[in-house]
mmCIF file of C-alpha atoms in Angstrom:
data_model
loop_
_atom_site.group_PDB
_atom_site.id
_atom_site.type_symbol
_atom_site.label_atom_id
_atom_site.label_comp_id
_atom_site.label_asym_id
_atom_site.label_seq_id
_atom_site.Cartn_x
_atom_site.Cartn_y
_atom_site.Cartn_z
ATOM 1 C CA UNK A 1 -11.842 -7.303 5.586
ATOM 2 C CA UNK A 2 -14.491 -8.727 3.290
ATOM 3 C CA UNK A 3 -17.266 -10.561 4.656
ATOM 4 C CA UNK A 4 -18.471 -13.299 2.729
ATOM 5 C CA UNK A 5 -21.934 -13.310 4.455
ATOM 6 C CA UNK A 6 -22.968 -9.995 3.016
ATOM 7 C CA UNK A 7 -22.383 -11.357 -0.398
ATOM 8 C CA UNK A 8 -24.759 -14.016 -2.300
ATOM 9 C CA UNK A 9 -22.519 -13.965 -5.287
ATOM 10 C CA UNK A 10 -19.289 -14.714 -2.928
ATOM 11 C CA UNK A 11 -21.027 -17.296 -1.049
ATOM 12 C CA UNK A 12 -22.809 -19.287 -3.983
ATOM 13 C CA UNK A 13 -18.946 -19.043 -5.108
ATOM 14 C CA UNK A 14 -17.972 -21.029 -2.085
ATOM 15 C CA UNK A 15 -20.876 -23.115 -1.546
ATOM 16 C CA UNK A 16 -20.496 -24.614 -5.696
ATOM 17 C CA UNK A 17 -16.486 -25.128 -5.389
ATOM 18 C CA UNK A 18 -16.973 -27.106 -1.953
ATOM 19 C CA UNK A 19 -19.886 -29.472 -3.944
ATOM 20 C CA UNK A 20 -17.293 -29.586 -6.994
ATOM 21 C CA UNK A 21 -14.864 -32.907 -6.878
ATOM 22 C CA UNK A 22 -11.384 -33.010 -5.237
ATOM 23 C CA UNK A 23 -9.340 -32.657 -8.685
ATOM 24 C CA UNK A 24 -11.745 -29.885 -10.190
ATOM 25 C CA UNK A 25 -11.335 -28.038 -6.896
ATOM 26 C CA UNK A 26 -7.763 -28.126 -6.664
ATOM 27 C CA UNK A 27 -7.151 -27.024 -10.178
ATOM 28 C CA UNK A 28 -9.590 -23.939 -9.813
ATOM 29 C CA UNK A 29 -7.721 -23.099 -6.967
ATOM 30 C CA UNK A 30 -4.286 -23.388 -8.469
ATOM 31 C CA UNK A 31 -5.818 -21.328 -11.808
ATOM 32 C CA UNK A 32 -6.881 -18.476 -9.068
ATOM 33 C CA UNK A 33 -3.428 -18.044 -7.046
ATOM 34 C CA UNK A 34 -1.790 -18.096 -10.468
ATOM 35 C CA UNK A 35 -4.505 -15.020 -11.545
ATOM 36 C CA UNK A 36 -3.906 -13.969 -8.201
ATOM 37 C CA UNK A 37 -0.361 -13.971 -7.426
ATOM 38 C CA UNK A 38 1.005 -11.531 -10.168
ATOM 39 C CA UNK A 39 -1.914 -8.700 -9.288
ATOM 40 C CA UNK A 40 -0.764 -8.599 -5.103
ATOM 41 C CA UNK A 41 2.885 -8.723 -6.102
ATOM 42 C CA UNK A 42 2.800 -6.010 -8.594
ATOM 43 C CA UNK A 43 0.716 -4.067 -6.690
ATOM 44 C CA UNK A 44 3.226 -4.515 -3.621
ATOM 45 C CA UNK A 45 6.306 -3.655 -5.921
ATOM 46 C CA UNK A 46 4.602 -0.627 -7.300
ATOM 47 C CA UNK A 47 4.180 1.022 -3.479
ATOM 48 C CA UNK A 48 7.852 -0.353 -2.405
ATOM 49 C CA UNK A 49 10.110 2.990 -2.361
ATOM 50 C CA UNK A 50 13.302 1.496 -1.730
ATOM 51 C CA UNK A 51 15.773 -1.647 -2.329
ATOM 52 C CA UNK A 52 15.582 -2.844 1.021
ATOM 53 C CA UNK A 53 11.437 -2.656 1.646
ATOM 54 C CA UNK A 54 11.681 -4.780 -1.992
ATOM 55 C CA UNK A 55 13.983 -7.313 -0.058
ATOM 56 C CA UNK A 56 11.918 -6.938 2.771
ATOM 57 C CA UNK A 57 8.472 -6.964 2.549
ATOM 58 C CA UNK A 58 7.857 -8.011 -1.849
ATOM 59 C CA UNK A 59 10.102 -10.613 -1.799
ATOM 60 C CA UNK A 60 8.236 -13.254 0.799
ATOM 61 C CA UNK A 61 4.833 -11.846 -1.231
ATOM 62 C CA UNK A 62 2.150 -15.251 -1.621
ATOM 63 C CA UNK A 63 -1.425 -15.717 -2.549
ATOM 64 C CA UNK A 64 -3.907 -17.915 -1.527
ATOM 65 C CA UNK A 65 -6.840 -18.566 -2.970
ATOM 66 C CA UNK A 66 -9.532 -21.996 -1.994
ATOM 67 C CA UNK A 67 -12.916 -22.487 -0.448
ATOM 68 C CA UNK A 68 -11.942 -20.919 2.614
ATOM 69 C CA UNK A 69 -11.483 -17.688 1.096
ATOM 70 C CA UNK A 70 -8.506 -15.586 -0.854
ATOM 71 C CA UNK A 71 -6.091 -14.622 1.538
ATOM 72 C CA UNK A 72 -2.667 -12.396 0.702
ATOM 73 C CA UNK A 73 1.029 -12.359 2.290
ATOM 74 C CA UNK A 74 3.959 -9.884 2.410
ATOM 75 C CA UNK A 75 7.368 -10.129 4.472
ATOM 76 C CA UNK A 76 7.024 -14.149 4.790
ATOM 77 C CA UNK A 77 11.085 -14.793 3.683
ATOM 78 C CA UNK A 78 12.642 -16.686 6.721
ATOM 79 C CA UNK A 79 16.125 -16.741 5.348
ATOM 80 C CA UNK A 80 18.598 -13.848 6.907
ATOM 81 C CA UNK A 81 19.403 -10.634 4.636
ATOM 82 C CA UNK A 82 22.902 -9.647 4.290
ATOM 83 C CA UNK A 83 23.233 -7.794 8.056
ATOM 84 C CA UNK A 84 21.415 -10.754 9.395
ATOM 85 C CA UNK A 85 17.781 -9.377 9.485
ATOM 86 C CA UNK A 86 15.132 -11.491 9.196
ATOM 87 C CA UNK A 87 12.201 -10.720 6.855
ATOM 88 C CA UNK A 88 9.602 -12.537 8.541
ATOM 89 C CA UNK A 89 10.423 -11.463 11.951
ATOM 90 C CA UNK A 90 11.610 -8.031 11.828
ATOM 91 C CA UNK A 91 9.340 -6.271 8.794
ATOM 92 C CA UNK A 92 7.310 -3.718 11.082
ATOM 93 C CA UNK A 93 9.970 -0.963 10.435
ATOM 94 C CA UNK A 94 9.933 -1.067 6.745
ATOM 95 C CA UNK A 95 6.264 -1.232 7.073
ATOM 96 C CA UNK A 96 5.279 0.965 9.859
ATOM 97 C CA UNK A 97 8.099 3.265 10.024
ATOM 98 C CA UNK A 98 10.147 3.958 12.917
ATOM 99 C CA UNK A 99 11.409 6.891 15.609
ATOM 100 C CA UNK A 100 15.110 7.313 15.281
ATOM 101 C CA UNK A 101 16.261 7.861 18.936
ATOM 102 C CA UNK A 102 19.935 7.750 21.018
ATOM 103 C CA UNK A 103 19.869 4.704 23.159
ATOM 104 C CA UNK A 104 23.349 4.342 25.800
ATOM 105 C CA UNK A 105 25.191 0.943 24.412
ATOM 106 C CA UNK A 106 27.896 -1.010 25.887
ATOM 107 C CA UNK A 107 30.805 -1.901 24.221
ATOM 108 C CA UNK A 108 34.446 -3.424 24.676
ATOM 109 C CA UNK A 109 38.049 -2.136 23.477
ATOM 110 C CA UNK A 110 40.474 -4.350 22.518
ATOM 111 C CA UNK A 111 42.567 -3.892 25.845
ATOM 112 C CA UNK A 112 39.501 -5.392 27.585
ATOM 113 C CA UNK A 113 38.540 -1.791 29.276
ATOM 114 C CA UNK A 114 34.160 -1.486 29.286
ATOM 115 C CA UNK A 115 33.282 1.796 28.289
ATOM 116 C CA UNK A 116 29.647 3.517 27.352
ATOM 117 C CA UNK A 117 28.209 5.324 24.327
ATOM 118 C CA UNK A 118 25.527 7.083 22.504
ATOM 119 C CA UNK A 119 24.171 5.335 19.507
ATOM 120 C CA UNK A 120 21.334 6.355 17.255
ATOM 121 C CA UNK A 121 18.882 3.542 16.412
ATOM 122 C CA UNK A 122 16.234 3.636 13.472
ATOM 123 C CA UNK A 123 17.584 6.013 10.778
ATOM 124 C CA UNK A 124 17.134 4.040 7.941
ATOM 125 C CA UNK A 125 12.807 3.784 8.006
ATOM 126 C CA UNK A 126 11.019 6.717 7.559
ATOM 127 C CA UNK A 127 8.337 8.498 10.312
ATOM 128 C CA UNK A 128 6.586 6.385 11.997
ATOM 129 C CA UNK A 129 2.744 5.846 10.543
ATOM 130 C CA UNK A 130 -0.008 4.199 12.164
ATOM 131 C CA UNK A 131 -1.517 2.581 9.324
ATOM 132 C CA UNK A 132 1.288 0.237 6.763
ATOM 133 C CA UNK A 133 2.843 2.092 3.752
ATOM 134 C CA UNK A 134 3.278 -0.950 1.662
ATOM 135 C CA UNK A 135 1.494 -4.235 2.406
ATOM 136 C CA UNK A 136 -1.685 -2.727 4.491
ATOM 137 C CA UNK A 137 -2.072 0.216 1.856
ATOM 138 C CA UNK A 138 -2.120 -2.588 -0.943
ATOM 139 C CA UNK A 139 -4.859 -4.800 0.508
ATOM 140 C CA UNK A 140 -6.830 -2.190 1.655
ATOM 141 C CA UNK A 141 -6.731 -1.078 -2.022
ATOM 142 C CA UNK A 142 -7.149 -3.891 -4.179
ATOM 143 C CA UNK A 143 -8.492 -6.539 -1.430
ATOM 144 C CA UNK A 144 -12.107 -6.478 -3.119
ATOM 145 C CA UNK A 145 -10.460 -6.380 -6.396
ATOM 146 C CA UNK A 146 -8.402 -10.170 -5.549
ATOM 147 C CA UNK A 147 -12.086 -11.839 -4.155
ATOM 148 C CA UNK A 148 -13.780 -10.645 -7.360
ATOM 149 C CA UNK A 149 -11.208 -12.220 -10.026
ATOM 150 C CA UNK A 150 -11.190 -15.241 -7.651
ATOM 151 C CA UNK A 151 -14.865 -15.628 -7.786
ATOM 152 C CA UNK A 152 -14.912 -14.698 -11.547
ATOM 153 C CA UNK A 153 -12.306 -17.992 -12.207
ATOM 154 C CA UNK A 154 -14.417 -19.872 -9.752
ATOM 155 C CA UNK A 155 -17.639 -19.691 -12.464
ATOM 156 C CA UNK A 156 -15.681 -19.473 -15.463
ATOM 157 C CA UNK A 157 -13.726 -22.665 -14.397
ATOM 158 C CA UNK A 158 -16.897 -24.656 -13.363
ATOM 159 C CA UNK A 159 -19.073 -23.633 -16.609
ATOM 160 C CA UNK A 160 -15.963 -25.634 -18.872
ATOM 161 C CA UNK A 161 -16.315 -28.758 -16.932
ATOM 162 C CA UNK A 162 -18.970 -30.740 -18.785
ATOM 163 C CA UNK A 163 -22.331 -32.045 -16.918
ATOM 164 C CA UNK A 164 -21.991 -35.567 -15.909
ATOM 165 C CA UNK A 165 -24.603 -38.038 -17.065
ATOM 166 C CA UNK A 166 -25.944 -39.824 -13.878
ATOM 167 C CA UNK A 167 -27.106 -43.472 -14.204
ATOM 168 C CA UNK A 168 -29.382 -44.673 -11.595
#
């Protein structure tokens, strides 16, 4: 994580868009996510090695950029895949990885008779990793890289608005 305290440039950033009017503000902020945006997605896509971490984890992918800082998404998607998983709830596996084990389930046969069976859980996400293979490695890598273009529009967008004349 950045910290904005250990940077003049990044807080002199801040400090100008919070003194800079309502409408100003809001459209420096939408000109950032839109610089933003494209940079974390693409840079998401390009570490996605499959269909399914795509659907998973690059598809719910958002920026966010005001005076409270830039901050990045992955895996957001609320609406059921195909299979019924949920994006939002259930991404740690396509992140993280997973240990395929044999877990004893229950199950019913059609003449109503309970029987017990092995069933082997987790195959389809690779070894399990302690740090992310997607989102994590992606704003660990280009985290400094999304504060910096969002403080560059920051001054470029406040050195095109024109000085106002004040009459006292």
């Amino acid at each position: 994580m950045l910290d904005a305290r250990g940077s003049r440039e990044i807080q002199a950033s801040i400090f100008a868009l919070r003194q800079a009017r309502r409408d100003i503000r809001l459209g420096i902020n939408k000109n950032a996510r839109s610089r933003i945006r494209p940079l974390w997605q693409s840079e998401l896509n390009a570490r996605a090695r499959d269909e399914m971490t795509r659907r998973v984890i690059v598809a719910g992918a958002r920026a966010n950029a005001s005076d409270r800082g830039v901050t990045v998404h992955a895996a957001t998607s609320r609406r059921p895949l195909s299979g019924g998983l949920v994006p939002s709830v259930e991404w740690a596996g396509n992140e993280f990885g997973a240990r395929s084990r044999r877990i004893e389930v229950t199950q019913r046969s059609r003449s109503g008779r309970s029987y017990r069976r092995p069933l082997t859980i987790n195959r389809q996400f690779p070894g399990r990793q302690q740090h992310g293979m997607v989102a994590f490695d992606a704003a660990s890598e280009v985290g400094t890289k999304l504060v910096a273009i969002w403080v560059h529009t920051v001054v470029d967008d406040l050195a095109q608005i024109p000085a106002v004349e004040v009459v006292g």
